[in-house]
Short mmCIF file of C-alpha atoms in Angstrom, two decimals:
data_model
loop_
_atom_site.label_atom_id
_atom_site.label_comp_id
_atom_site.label_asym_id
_atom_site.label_seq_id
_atom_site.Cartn_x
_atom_site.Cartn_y
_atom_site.Cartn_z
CA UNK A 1 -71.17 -71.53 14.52
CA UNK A 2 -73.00 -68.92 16.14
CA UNK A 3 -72.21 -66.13 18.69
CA UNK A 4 -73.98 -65.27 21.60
CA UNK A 5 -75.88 -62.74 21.50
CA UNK A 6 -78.25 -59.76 23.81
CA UNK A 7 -77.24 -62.02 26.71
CA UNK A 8 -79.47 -65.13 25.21
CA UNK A 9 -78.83 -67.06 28.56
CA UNK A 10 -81.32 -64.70 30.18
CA UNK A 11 -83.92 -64.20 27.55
CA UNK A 12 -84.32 -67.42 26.49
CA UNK A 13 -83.29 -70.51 28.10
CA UNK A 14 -86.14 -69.88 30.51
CA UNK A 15 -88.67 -68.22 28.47
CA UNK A 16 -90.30 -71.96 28.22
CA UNK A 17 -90.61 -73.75 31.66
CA UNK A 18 -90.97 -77.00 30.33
CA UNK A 19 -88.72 -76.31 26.82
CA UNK A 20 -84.99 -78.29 26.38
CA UNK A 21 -82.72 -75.68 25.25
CA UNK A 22 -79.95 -76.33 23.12
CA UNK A 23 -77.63 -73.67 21.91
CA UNK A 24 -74.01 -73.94 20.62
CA UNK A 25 -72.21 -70.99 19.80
CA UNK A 26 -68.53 -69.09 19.96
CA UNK A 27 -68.41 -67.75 23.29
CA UNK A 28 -67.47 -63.84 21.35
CA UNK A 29 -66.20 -62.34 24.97
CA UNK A 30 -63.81 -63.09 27.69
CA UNK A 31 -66.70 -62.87 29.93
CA UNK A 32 -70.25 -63.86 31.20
CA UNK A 33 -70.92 -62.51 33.90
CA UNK A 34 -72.71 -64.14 36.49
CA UNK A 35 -76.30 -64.93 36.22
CA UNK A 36 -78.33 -68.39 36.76
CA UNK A 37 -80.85 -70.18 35.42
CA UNK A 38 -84.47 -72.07 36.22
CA UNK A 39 -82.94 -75.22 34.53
CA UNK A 40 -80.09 -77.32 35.00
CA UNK A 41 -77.58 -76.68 33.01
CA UNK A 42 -75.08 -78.90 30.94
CA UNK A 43 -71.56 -77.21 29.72
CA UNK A 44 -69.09 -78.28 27.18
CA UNK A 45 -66.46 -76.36 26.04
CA UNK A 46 -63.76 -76.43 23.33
CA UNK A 47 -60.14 -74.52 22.02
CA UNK A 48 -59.13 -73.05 25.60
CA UNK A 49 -59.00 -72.86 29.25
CA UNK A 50 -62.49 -71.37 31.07
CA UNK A 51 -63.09 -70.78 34.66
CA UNK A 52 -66.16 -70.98 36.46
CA UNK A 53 -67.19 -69.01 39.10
CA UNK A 54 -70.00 -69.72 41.49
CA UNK A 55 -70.61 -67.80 44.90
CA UNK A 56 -68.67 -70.12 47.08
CA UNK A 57 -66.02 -71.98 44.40
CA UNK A 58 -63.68 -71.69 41.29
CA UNK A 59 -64.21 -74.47 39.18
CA UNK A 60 -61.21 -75.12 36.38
CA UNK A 61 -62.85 -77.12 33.25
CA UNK A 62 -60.34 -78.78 30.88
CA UNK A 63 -60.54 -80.26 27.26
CA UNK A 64 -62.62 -83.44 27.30
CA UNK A 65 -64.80 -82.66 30.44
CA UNK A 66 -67.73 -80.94 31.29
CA UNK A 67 -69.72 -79.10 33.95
CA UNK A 68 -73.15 -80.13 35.37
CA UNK A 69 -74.35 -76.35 37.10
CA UNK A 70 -77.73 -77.19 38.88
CA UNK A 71 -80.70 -74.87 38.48
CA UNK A 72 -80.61 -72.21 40.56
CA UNK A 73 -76.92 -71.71 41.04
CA UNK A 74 -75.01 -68.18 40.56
CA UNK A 75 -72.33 -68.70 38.32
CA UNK A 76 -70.45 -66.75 36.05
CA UNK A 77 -67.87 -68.24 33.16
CA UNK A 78 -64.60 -66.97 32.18
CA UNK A 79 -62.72 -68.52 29.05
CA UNK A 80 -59.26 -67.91 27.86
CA UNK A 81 -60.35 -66.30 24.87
CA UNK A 82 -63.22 -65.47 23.22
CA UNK A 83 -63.33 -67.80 20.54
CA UNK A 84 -63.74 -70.81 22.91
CA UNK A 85 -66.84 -72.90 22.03
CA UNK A 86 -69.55 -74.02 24.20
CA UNK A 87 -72.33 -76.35 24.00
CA UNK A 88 -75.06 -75.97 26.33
CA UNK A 89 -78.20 -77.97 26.97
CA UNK A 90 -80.52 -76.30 29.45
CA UNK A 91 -83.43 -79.13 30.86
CA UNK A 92 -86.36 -78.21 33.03
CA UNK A 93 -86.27 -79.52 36.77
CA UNK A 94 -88.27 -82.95 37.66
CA UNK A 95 -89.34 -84.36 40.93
CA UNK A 96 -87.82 -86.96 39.97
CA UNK A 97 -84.27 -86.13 38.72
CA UNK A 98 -81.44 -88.01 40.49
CA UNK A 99 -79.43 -86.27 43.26
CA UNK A 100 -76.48 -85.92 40.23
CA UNK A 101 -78.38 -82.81 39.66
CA UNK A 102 -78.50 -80.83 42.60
CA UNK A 103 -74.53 -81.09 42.63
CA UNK A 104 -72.04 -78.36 40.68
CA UNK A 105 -69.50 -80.85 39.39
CA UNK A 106 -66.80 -81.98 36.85
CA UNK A 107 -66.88 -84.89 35.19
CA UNK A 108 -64.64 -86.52 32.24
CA UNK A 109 -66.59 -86.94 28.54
CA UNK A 110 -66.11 -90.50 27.36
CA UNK A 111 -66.30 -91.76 23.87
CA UNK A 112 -70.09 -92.30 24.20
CA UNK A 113 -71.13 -89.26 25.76
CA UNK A 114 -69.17 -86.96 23.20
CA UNK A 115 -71.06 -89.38 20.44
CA UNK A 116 -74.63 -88.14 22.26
CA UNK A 117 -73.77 -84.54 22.78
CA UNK A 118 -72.46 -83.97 19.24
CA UNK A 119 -75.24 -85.35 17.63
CA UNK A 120 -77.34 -82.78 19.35
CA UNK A 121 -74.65 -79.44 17.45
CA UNK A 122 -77.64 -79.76 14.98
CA UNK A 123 -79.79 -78.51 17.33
CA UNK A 124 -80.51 -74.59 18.74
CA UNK A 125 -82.97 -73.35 20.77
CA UNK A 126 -86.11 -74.74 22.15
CA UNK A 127 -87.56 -78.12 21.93
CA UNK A 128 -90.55 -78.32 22.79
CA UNK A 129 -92.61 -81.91 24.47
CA UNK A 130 -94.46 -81.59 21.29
CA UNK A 131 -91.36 -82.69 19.54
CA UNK A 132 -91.08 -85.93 20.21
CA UNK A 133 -88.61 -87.38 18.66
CA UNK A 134 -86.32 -84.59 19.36
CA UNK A 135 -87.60 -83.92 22.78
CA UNK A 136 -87.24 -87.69 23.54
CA UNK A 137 -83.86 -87.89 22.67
CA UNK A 138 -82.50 -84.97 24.60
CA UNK A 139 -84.29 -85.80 27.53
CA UNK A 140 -82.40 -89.21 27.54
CA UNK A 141 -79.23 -87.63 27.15
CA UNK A 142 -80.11 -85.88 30.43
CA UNK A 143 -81.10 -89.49 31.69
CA UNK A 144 -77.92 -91.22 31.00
CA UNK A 145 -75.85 -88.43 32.23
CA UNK A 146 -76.02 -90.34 36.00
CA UNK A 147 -75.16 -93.22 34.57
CA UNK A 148 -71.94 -92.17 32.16
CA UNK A 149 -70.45 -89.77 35.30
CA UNK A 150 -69.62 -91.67 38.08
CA UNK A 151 -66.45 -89.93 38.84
CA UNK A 152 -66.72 -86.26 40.09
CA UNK A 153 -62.97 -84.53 39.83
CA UNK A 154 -62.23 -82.27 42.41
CA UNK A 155 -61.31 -79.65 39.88
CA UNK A 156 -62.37 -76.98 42.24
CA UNK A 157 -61.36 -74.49 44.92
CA UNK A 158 -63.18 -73.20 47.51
CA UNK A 159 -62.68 -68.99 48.51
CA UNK A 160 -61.15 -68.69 52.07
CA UNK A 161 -63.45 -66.11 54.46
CA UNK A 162 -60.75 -65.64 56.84
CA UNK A 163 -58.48 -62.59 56.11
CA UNK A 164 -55.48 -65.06 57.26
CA UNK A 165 -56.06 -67.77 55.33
CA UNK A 166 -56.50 -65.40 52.14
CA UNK A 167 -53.09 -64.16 52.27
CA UNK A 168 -51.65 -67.76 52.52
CA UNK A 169 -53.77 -69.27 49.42
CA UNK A 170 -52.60 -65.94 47.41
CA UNK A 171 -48.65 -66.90 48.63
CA UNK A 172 -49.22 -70.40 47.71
CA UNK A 173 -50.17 -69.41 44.52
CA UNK A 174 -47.67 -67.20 43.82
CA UNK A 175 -45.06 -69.39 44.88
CA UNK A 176 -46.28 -72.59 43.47
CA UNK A 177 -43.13 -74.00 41.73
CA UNK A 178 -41.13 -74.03 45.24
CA UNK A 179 -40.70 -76.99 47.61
CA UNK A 180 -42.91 -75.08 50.41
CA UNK A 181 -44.36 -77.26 53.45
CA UNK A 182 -46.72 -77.06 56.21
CA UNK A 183 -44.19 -76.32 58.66
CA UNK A 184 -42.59 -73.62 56.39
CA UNK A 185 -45.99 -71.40 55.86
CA UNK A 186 -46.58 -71.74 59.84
CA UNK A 187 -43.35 -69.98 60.60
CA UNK A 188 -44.21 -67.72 57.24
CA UNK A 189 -47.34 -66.23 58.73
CA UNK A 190 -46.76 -66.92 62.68
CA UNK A 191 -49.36 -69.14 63.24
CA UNK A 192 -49.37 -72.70 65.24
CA UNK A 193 -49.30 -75.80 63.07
CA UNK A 194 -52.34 -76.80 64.68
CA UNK A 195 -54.01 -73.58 64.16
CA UNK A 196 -53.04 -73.89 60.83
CA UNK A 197 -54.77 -77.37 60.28
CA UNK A 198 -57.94 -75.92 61.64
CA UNK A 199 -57.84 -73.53 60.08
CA UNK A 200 -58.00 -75.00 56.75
CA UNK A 201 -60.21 -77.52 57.61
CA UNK A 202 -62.78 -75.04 58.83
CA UNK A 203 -62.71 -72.55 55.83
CA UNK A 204 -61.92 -74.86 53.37
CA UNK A 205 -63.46 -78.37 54.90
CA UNK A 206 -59.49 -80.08 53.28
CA UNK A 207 -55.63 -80.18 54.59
CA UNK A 208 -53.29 -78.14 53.59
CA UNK A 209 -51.96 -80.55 51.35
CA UNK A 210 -55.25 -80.87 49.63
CA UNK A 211 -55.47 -77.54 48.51
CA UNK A 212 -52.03 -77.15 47.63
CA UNK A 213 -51.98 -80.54 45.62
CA UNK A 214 -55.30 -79.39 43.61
CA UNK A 215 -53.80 -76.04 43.25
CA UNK A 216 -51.05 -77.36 41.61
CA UNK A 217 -52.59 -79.54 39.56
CA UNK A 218 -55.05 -77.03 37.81
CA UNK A 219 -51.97 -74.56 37.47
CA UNK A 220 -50.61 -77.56 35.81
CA UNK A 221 -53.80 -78.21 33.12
CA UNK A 222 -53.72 -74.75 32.71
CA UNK A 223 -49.76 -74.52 31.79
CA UNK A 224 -50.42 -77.84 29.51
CA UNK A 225 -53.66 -76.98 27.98
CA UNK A 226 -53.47 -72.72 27.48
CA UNK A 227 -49.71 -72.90 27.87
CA UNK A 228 -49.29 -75.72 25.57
CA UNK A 229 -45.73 -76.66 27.18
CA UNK A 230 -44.22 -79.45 27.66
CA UNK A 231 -44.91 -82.02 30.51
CA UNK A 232 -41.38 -81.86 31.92
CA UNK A 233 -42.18 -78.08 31.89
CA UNK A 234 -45.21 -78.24 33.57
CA UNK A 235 -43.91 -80.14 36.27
CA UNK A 236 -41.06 -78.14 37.19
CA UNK A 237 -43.16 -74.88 37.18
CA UNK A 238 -45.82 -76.62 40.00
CA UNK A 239 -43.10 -77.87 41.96
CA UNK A 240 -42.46 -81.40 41.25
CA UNK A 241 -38.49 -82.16 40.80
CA UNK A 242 -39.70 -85.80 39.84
CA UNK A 243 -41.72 -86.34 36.22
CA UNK A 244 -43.16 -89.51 37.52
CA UNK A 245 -44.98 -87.81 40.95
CA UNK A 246 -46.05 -85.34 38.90
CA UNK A 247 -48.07 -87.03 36.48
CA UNK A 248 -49.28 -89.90 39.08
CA UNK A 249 -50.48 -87.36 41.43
CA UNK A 250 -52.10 -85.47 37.66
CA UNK A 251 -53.80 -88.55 37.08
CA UNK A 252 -55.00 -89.31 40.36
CA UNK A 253 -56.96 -85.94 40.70
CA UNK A 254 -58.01 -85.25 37.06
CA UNK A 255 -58.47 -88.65 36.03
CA UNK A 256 -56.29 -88.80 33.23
CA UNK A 257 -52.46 -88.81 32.69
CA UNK A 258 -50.56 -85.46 31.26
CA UNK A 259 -49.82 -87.66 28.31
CA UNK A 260 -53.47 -88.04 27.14
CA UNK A 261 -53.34 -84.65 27.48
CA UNK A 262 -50.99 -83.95 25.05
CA UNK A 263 -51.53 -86.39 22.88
CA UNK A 264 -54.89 -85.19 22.29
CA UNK A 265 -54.41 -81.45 22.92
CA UNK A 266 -54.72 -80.04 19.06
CA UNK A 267 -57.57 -82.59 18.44
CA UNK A 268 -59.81 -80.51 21.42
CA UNK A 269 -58.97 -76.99 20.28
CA UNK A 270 -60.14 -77.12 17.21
#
């Protein structure tokens, strides 16, 4: 498996306007820092937790999912450790591509989809029209990605502007295994239940509830998946006093139950 290396994101997925690039590789560093690219990008990764930053949201990326990142779009990618692996294919923008690709978004990898995207680890670098066979194939993975997706997860955060509403998301996530409620962060930082609803509606376009649900839920993938402890464990560390809520309310938002999870947790991070 290789490594990446001189940056190869920015040297060479776009040398080729109308190249396919493939490239699998150890990530070899906590960090990419952010950059973007003329194509749309597809993002797989395996054996740990990574982050993904773009200008306006923190995306969290779990085992058996991946990230469409449309061309064009800042984004920077923090794993867990540096021997995650990614798999990347990079395609050139059409007129006629789908609206699925002007949207940053998680979705889960089924059976047939991890079939496709494997076949193509034989694969690095350019592939050229000329190509065709190879060409032809990856350009219908691209294809059938619409079709095989058709459940975003909100596995995503949006950053707060207002100075106010920063300093509540930080105490929210520093006191995410508590029992805390609306009412309970109004009187915390003196502000008006209503206000308070606006306010996070306006910054964050979701209720409080929302945010503090998702929030819990990623702290919760990352506690199972980085973590690896146990889903009683999990639960009681995000708040949830009942097992059951817990992993209905886990499967509602990721789309799979804390179970599948860890059933299949040594089988991803290898």
């Amino acid at each position: 498996m290789k490594h990446y290396v001189n940056r190869y994101y920015i040297t060479e997925v776009d040398r080729y306007s109308d190249t396919i690039y493939c490239h699998h590789a150890v990530m070899g560093e906590k960090l990419i820092p952010e950059h973007k690219h003329e194509k749309g990008q597809f993002l797989y990764t395996e054996g740990g937790v990574v982050y993904l930053n773009t200008p306006e949201q923190s995306y969290f990326l779990p085992a058996r999912h991946y990230i469409w990142i449309p061309a064009g779009m800042p984004h920077s990618i923090h794993p867990s450790t540096p021997e995650v692996i990614m798999r990347n294919l990079y395609f050139p923008v059409s007129a006629s591509d789908d609206t699925f690709f002007h949207r940053t978004a998680i979705y889960p990898v089924d059976d047939l989809l991890m079939e496709l995207m494997m076949f193509t680890n034989r694969w690095n670098g350019n592939i050229h029209p000329e190509e065709e066979s190879r060409y032809g194939i990856a350009k219908s993975f691209k294809l059938l990605l619409p079709e095989l997706s058709r459940g975003a997860l909100p596995l995503a955060l949006p950053y707060p502007d207002d100075a106010r509403l920063v300093k509540i998301v930080e105490y929210l996530d520093r006191h995410i295994a508590e029992n805390i409620g609306f009412k309970h962060i109004a009187d915390q930082f003196r502000i008006s239940e209503r206000s308070l609803a606006r306010l996070f509606q306006k910054e964050l376009n979701m209720s409080f509830i929302q945010y503090f649900t998702i929030l819990r839920m990623l702290k919760g993938l990352t506690l199972l998946l980085d973590e690896k402890l146990a889903i009683n464990e999990v639960a009681a560390k995000v708040g949830y006093s009942s097992l059951p809520t817990f992993s209905n309310t886990f499967t509602r938002i990721v789309g799979v139950r804390p179970s599948e999870y860890v059933k299949h947790r040594g089988l991803w991070d290898r």
